[in-house]
mmCIF file of C-alpha atoms and ligand atoms in Angstrom:
data_model
loop_
_atom_site.group_PDB
_atom_site.id
_atom_site.type_symbol
_atom_site.label_atom_id
_atom_site.label_comp_id
_atom_site.label_asym_id
_atom_site.label_seq_id
_atom_site.Cartn_x
_atom_site.Cartn_y
_atom_site.Cartn_z
ATOM 1 C CA UNK A 143 -21.339 3.082 16.064
ATOM 2 C CA UNK A 144 -20.753 6.422 14.479
ATOM 3 C CA UNK A 145 -22.545 7.808 11.750
ATOM 4 C CA UNK A 146 -20.702 7.555 8.345
ATOM 5 C CA UNK A 147 -21.448 10.676 6.403
ATOM 6 C CA UNK A 148 -20.277 12.673 3.202
ATOM 7 C CA UNK A 149 -21.589 16.176 3.004
ATOM 8 C CA UNK A 150 -21.329 18.266 -0.128
ATOM 9 C CA UNK A 151 -20.603 21.758 0.007
ATOM 10 C CA UNK A 152 -21.762 23.483 -3.176
ATOM 11 C CA UNK A 153 -20.443 27.000 -2.073
ATOM 12 C CA UNK A 154 -21.648 29.654 -4.271
ATOM 13 C CA UNK A 155 -22.283 27.475 -7.286
ATOM 14 C CA UNK A 156 -25.260 26.220 -9.380
ATOM 15 C CA UNK A 157 -28.273 28.487 -10.205
ATOM 16 C CA UNK A 158 -31.643 26.778 -9.021
ATOM 17 C CA UNK A 159 -32.274 24.816 -12.204
ATOM 18 C CA UNK A 160 -28.714 23.298 -12.075
ATOM 19 C CA UNK A 161 -29.091 22.633 -8.340
ATOM 20 C CA UNK A 162 -32.496 20.893 -9.097
ATOM 21 C CA UNK A 163 -31.098 18.807 -11.909
ATOM 22 C CA UNK A 164 -28.009 17.817 -9.672
ATOM 23 C CA UNK A 165 -30.082 16.951 -6.785
ATOM 24 C CA UNK A 166 -32.484 14.838 -8.757
ATOM 25 C CA UNK A 167 -29.613 12.828 -10.164
ATOM 26 C CA UNK A 168 -28.133 12.478 -6.892
ATOM 27 C CA UNK A 169 -31.660 11.083 -5.402
ATOM 28 C CA UNK A 170 -31.851 8.848 -8.437
ATOM 29 C CA UNK A 171 -28.353 7.380 -7.759
ATOM 30 C CA UNK A 172 -29.106 6.898 -3.998
ATOM 31 C CA UNK A 173 -32.528 5.177 -4.647
ATOM 32 C CA UNK A 174 -30.578 2.578 -6.818
ATOM 33 C CA UNK A 175 -28.674 1.858 -3.280
ATOM 34 C CA UNK A 176 -31.409 1.448 -0.803
ATOM 35 C CA UNK A 177 -29.229 -0.644 1.744
ATOM 36 C CA UNK A 178 -26.497 2.054 1.730
ATOM 37 C CA UNK A 179 -25.560 2.833 5.358
ATOM 38 C CA UNK A 180 -23.922 6.291 4.556
ATOM 39 C CA UNK A 181 -25.706 9.267 4.939
ATOM 40 C CA UNK A 182 -25.544 11.937 2.207
ATOM 41 C CA UNK A 183 -25.893 15.652 3.034
ATOM 42 C CA UNK A 184 -26.296 18.347 0.224
ATOM 43 C CA UNK A 185 -25.008 21.833 1.519
ATOM 44 C CA UNK A 186 -26.676 24.249 -0.874
ATOM 45 C CA UNK A 187 -26.849 27.920 -1.179
ATOM 46 C CA UNK A 188 -29.942 29.387 0.585
ATOM 47 C CA UNK A 189 -32.148 29.798 -2.541
ATOM 48 C CA UNK A 190 -32.062 26.124 -3.326
ATOM 49 C CA UNK A 191 -32.961 24.618 0.193
ATOM 50 C CA UNK A 192 -36.570 24.372 0.007
ATOM 51 C CA UNK A 193 -36.701 22.666 -3.221
ATOM 52 C CA UNK A 194 -33.709 20.480 -2.234
ATOM 53 C CA UNK A 195 -35.604 19.491 0.770
ATOM 54 C CA UNK A 196 -38.722 18.552 -1.096
ATOM 55 C CA UNK A 197 -36.696 16.499 -3.814
ATOM 56 C CA UNK A 198 -34.780 14.594 -0.957
ATOM 57 C CA UNK A 199 -37.805 14.154 1.499
ATOM 58 C CA UNK A 200 -38.735 10.630 0.529
ATOM 59 C CA UNK A 201 -35.004 9.541 0.646
ATOM 60 C CA UNK A 202 -34.120 9.010 4.371
ATOM 61 C CA UNK A 203 -30.335 8.748 3.538
ATOM 62 C CA UNK A 204 -30.108 12.192 2.024
ATOM 63 C CA UNK A 205 -30.417 15.413 4.348
ATOM 64 C CA UNK A 206 -29.990 19.048 3.536
ATOM 65 C CA UNK A 207 -27.585 21.546 4.870
ATOM 66 C CA UNK A 208 -27.233 25.265 4.872
ATOM 67 C CA UNK A 209 -23.617 26.641 4.540
ATOM 68 C CA UNK A 210 -24.264 29.280 7.240
ATOM 69 C CA UNK A 211 -26.763 30.730 9.688
ATOM 70 C CA UNK A 212 -27.116 33.768 11.681
ATOM 71 C CA UNK A 213 -26.519 33.754 15.509
ATOM 72 C CA UNK A 214 -29.794 35.476 16.529
ATOM 73 C CA UNK A 215 -33.347 33.941 16.361
ATOM 74 C CA UNK A 216 -34.747 36.932 14.304
ATOM 75 C CA UNK A 217 -34.622 40.762 14.086
ATOM 76 C CA UNK A 218 -33.152 43.618 12.098
ATOM 77 C CA UNK A 219 -30.173 41.900 10.247
ATOM 78 C CA UNK A 220 -30.790 42.704 6.712
ATOM 79 C CA UNK A 221 -29.798 39.906 4.514
ATOM 80 C CA UNK A 222 -29.403 37.362 7.134
ATOM 81 C CA UNK A 223 -31.150 33.882 7.641
ATOM 82 C CA UNK A 224 -31.995 32.430 11.024
ATOM 83 C CA UNK A 225 -31.884 28.787 12.082
ATOM 84 C CA UNK A 226 -35.675 28.847 12.563
ATOM 85 C CA UNK A 227 -36.264 29.930 8.948
ATOM 86 C CA UNK A 228 -33.744 27.009 7.947
ATOM 87 C CA UNK A 229 -35.509 24.585 9.945
ATOM 88 C CA UNK A 230 -38.950 25.735 8.447
ATOM 89 C CA UNK A 231 -37.858 24.643 5.064
ATOM 90 C CA UNK A 232 -36.616 21.320 5.856
ATOM 91 C CA UNK A 233 -33.103 21.870 6.737
ATOM 92 C CA UNK A 234 -31.603 19.547 9.204
ATOM 93 C CA UNK A 235 -27.787 20.375 8.998
ATOM 94 C CA UNK A 236 -25.940 23.538 8.934
ATOM 95 C CA UNK A 237 -22.000 24.081 8.207
ATOM 96 C CA UNK A 238 -20.601 26.620 10.644
ATOM 97 C CA UNK A 239 -17.155 28.089 10.728
ATOM 98 C CA UNK A 240 -15.968 27.008 7.282
ATOM 99 C CA UNK A 241 -12.582 28.456 6.647
ATOM 100 C CA UNK A 242 -13.899 30.765 3.822
ATOM 101 C CA UNK A 243 -16.325 32.483 6.328
ATOM 102 C CA UNK A 244 -13.667 32.525 8.903
ATOM 103 C CA UNK A 245 -11.514 34.539 6.394
ATOM 104 C CA UNK A 246 -13.643 36.492 4.050
ATOM 105 C CA UNK A 247 -16.226 37.206 6.590
ATOM 106 C CA UNK A 248 -14.211 37.499 9.561
ATOM 107 C CA UNK A 249 -16.045 34.947 11.680
ATOM 108 C CA UNK A 250 -14.335 34.598 14.955
ATOM 109 C CA UNK A 251 -14.219 31.437 17.401
ATOM 110 C CA UNK A 252 -16.416 33.411 19.650
ATOM 111 C CA UNK A 253 -19.020 34.201 16.995
ATOM 112 C CA UNK A 254 -18.992 30.630 15.929
ATOM 113 C CA UNK A 255 -19.753 29.561 19.261
ATOM 114 C CA UNK A 256 -22.944 31.558 19.257
ATOM 115 C CA UNK A 257 -23.790 30.188 15.863
ATOM 116 C CA UNK A 258 -23.384 26.633 17.190
ATOM 117 C CA UNK A 259 -25.853 27.498 20.076
ATOM 118 C CA UNK A 260 -28.504 28.860 17.720
ATOM 119 C CA UNK A 261 -28.306 25.896 15.672
ATOM 120 C CA UNK A 262 -28.554 23.664 18.280
ATOM 121 C CA UNK A 263 -31.260 25.462 19.696
ATOM 122 C CA UNK A 264 -33.346 24.943 16.514
ATOM 123 C CA UNK A 265 -32.420 21.085 16.570
ATOM 124 C CA UNK A 266 -30.292 21.547 13.599
ATOM 125 C CA UNK A 267 -26.918 19.548 13.536
ATOM 126 C CA UNK A 268 -23.994 21.712 12.988
ATOM 127 C CA UNK A 269 -21.031 20.483 10.900
ATOM 128 C CA UNK A 270 -18.465 22.484 12.780
ATOM 129 C CA UNK A 271 -15.466 23.110 10.649
ATOM 130 C CA UNK A 272 -11.795 23.420 11.761
ATOM 131 C CA UNK A 273 -8.472 23.491 10.252
ATOM 132 C CA UNK A 274 -5.044 25.306 10.097
ATOM 133 C CA UNK A 275 -3.442 27.393 7.274
ATOM 134 C CA UNK A 276 -0.399 26.530 5.484
ATOM 135 C CA UNK A 277 1.883 28.782 7.809
ATOM 136 C CA UNK A 278 0.653 26.799 10.963
ATOM 137 C CA UNK A 279 1.328 23.391 9.176
ATOM 138 C CA UNK A 280 4.693 24.420 8.303
ATOM 139 C CA UNK A 281 5.773 25.448 11.881
ATOM 140 C CA UNK A 282 4.029 22.170 12.937
ATOM 141 C CA UNK A 283 1.446 23.787 15.230
ATOM 142 C CA UNK A 284 -1.607 22.344 13.626
ATOM 143 C CA UNK A 285 -2.828 20.366 16.535
ATOM 144 C CA UNK A 286 -2.621 23.233 19.011
ATOM 145 C CA UNK A 287 -4.131 25.515 16.361
ATOM 146 C CA UNK A 288 -7.159 23.321 15.838
ATOM 147 C CA UNK A 289 -7.608 22.375 19.445
ATOM 148 C CA UNK A 290 -7.786 26.060 20.122
ATOM 149 C CA UNK A 291 -10.693 26.304 17.703
ATOM 150 C CA UNK A 292 -12.780 23.618 19.254
ATOM 151 C CA UNK A 293 -12.085 24.740 22.740
ATOM 152 C CA UNK A 294 -13.128 28.289 22.036
ATOM 153 C CA UNK A 295 -16.237 27.412 20.033
ATOM 154 C CA UNK A 296 -17.543 24.082 21.636
ATOM 155 C CA UNK A 297 -16.222 23.552 24.969
ATOM 156 C CA UNK A 298 -19.302 25.295 26.540
ATOM 157 C CA UNK A 299 -21.803 22.835 25.330
ATOM 158 C CA UNK A 300 -23.203 20.220 27.283
ATOM 159 C CA UNK A 301 -22.645 16.440 26.679
ATOM 160 C CA UNK A 302 -26.004 16.130 25.243
ATOM 161 C CA UNK A 303 -25.302 19.268 22.846
ATOM 162 C CA UNK A 304 -21.644 18.011 21.778
ATOM 163 C CA UNK A 305 -23.170 14.523 21.070
ATOM 164 C CA UNK A 306 -25.439 15.851 18.409
ATOM 165 C CA UNK A 307 -22.684 17.562 16.354
ATOM 166 C CA UNK A 308 -20.450 16.865 13.616
ATOM 167 C CA UNK A 309 -16.707 18.102 13.239
ATOM 168 C CA UNK A 310 -15.208 18.600 9.719
ATOM 169 C CA UNK A 311 -11.394 18.825 9.844
ATOM 170 C CA UNK A 312 -10.354 20.892 6.576
ATOM 171 C CA UNK A 313 -6.685 21.823 6.410
ATOM 172 C CA UNK A 314 -6.858 25.288 4.617
ATOM 173 C CA UNK A 315 -3.977 24.452 2.387
ATOM 174 C CA UNK A 316 -5.830 21.456 0.848
ATOM 175 C CA UNK A 317 -9.079 23.398 0.074
ATOM 176 C CA UNK A 318 -9.603 23.722 -3.732
ATOM 177 C CA UNK A 319 -6.041 23.363 -4.169
ATOM 178 C CA UNK A 320 -5.852 19.917 -5.464
ATOM 179 C CA UNK A 321 -3.505 18.997 -2.709
ATOM 180 C CA UNK A 322 -5.011 16.701 -0.195
ATOM 181 C CA UNK A 323 -3.588 15.887 3.423
ATOM 182 C CA UNK A 324 -2.120 12.345 3.318
ATOM 183 C CA UNK A 325 -4.168 9.702 4.890
ATOM 184 C CA UNK A 326 -1.695 9.596 7.686
ATOM 185 C CA UNK A 327 -1.782 13.340 8.156
ATOM 186 C CA UNK A 328 -5.488 13.222 8.110
ATOM 187 C CA UNK A 329 -5.892 10.297 10.785
ATOM 188 C CA UNK A 330 -3.356 12.065 13.131
ATOM 189 C CA UNK A 331 -5.414 15.216 13.080
ATOM 190 C CA UNK A 332 -8.769 13.388 13.492
ATOM 191 C CA UNK A 333 -7.308 11.122 16.176
ATOM 192 C CA UNK A 334 -6.021 14.356 17.897
ATOM 193 C CA UNK A 335 -9.279 16.115 17.525
ATOM 194 C CA UNK A 336 -11.168 13.051 18.949
ATOM 195 C CA UNK A 337 -8.754 12.939 22.018
ATOM 196 C CA UNK A 338 -9.184 16.778 22.768
ATOM 197 C CA UNK A 339 -13.032 16.125 22.793
ATOM 198 C CA UNK A 340 -12.583 13.187 25.012
ATOM 199 C CA UNK A 341 -10.318 15.304 27.345
ATOM 200 C CA UNK A 342 -13.626 17.459 28.115
ATOM 201 C CA UNK A 343 -16.542 15.454 27.361
ATOM 202 C CA UNK A 344 -15.217 11.628 27.816
ATOM 203 C CA UNK A 345 -14.223 8.909 25.781
ATOM 204 C CA UNK A 346 -17.715 7.318 25.143
ATOM 205 C CA UNK A 347 -19.220 10.907 23.863
ATOM 206 C CA UNK A 348 -16.103 11.727 21.742
ATOM 207 C CA UNK A 349 -16.137 8.211 20.366
ATOM 208 C CA UNK A 350 -19.601 8.734 18.839
ATOM 209 C CA UNK A 351 -18.869 12.093 17.246
ATOM 210 C CA UNK A 352 -18.667 11.770 13.430
ATOM 211 C CA UNK A 353 -15.285 13.694 12.244
ATOM 212 C CA UNK A 354 -15.199 14.381 8.391
ATOM 213 C CA UNK A 355 -12.128 15.213 6.326
ATOM 214 C CA UNK A 356 -12.460 18.039 3.929
ATOM 215 C CA UNK A 357 -10.043 19.612 1.179
ATOM 216 C CA UNK A 358 -9.536 18.116 -2.370
ATOM 217 C CA UNK A 359 -11.300 14.927 -1.616
ATOM 218 C CA UNK A 360 -12.302 13.205 -4.733
ATOM 219 C CA UNK A 361 -13.313 9.720 -6.062
ATOM 220 C CA UNK A 362 -9.695 9.004 -6.679
ATOM 221 C CA UNK A 363 -8.539 9.560 -3.099
ATOM 222 C CA UNK A 364 -11.608 9.263 -0.918
ATOM 223 C CA UNK A 365 -10.988 5.385 -0.074
ATOM 224 C CA UNK A 366 -7.209 5.969 1.113
ATOM 225 C CA UNK A 367 -8.370 8.898 3.342
ATOM 226 C CA UNK A 368 -11.538 7.255 4.712
ATOM 227 C CA UNK A 369 -9.451 4.072 5.687
ATOM 228 C CA UNK A 370 -8.160 6.149 8.769
ATOM 229 C CA UNK A 371 -9.994 4.793 11.864
ATOM 230 C CA UNK A 372 -10.992 8.080 13.115
ATOM 231 C CA UNK A 373 -12.268 9.431 9.545
ATOM 232 C CA UNK A 374 -15.750 9.114 9.384
ATOM 233 C CA UNK A 375 -16.517 10.541 6.044
ATOM 234 C CA UNK A 376 -15.879 13.810 4.063
ATOM 235 C CA UNK A 377 -16.953 17.307 3.365
ATOM 236 C CA UNK A 378 -16.646 17.533 -0.330
ATOM 237 C CA UNK A 379 -16.494 20.908 -2.361
ATOM 238 C CA UNK A 380 -15.592 20.676 -5.924
ATOM 239 C CA UNK A 381 -16.304 16.906 -6.199
ATOM 240 C CA UNK A 382 -19.825 17.461 -4.785
ATOM 241 C CA UNK A 383 -20.954 19.447 -7.996
ATOM 242 C CA UNK A 384 -21.077 16.249 -9.961
ATOM 243 C CA UNK A 385 -23.514 13.566 -8.983
ATOM 244 C CA UNK A 386 -21.425 10.556 -10.237
ATOM 245 C CA UNK A 387 -18.351 11.999 -8.234
ATOM 246 C CA UNK A 388 -20.288 12.428 -5.152
ATOM 247 C CA UNK A 389 -21.868 9.150 -5.309
ATOM 248 C CA UNK A 390 -18.662 7.604 -5.807
ATOM 249 C CA UNK A 391 -17.080 9.240 -2.729
ATOM 250 C CA UNK A 392 -20.279 8.160 -0.830
ATOM 251 C CA UNK A 393 -19.630 4.421 -2.013
ATOM 252 C CA UNK A 394 -15.868 4.401 -0.929
ATOM 253 C CA UNK A 395 -16.988 4.879 2.541
HETATM 254 P P1 PGA B 506 -12.829 21.162 -1.938
HETATM 255 O O1 PGA B 506 -13.613 22.008 -0.817
HETATM 256 O O2 PGA B 506 -13.353 19.778 -1.823
HETATM 257 O O3 PGA B 506 -13.187 21.755 -3.236
HETATM 258 O O4 PGA B 506 -11.299 21.392 -1.592
HETATM 259 C C1 PGA B 506 -13.854 21.323 0.475
HETATM 260 C C2 PGA B 506 -14.592 22.303 1.332
HETATM 261 O O5 PGA B 506 -14.218 23.622 1.388
HETATM 262 O O6 PGA B 506 -15.497 21.979 2.125
#
């Protein structure tokens, strides 16, 4: 059985107090549903991580994610944060290869493969993001494009390593635009991603990798998107900044 999960990506939003308030509200709402079998992950800015990890520590169905990490274990990399540092404050997940990092910070497939290695070597679970820009969707080359991202950054992993990873499919044209992929488009891509992973790692391993959908997912459209058999949850930007909306998305899984 694949783990169902909904990960929030706060991006560069919320000061410390706002982040603590949001987390406190989410913890309260999660505690009202002790039998929930969906894992919630809070992807916060670095400054929030230690406190968010403390606030969520008693709630096993809530975990904490960083939004980025450095590929080296330590050293002279001013302004960067290593995976060991993340682990030391209670972080268990790390978002790697978000399209905003690929675009604005020029993170390449090759660099991302090193970040995945760094995360796995510290026992962190990478949430590896892939997804095509609008021009690629318009030329109907999205599957090839996304498969290339996966091959370049993940196909060097061992069976055990890939088995401890989460994939997030986020079509770039749907991120923060209010435009989502249709449920059929999402399922088609998720199935293609799973088949591509199976071509390298086998059906059984690929069948156990959670694949999340991201891009303008909200309480109003989550159930429809999550209905696809290969859609195991969501990576949520805007709607994760509101506790009730985030919980409503968790509940629609
Ligand atoms: P959005 O962002 O939900 O605001 O579209 C998703 C993401 O970038 O992970």
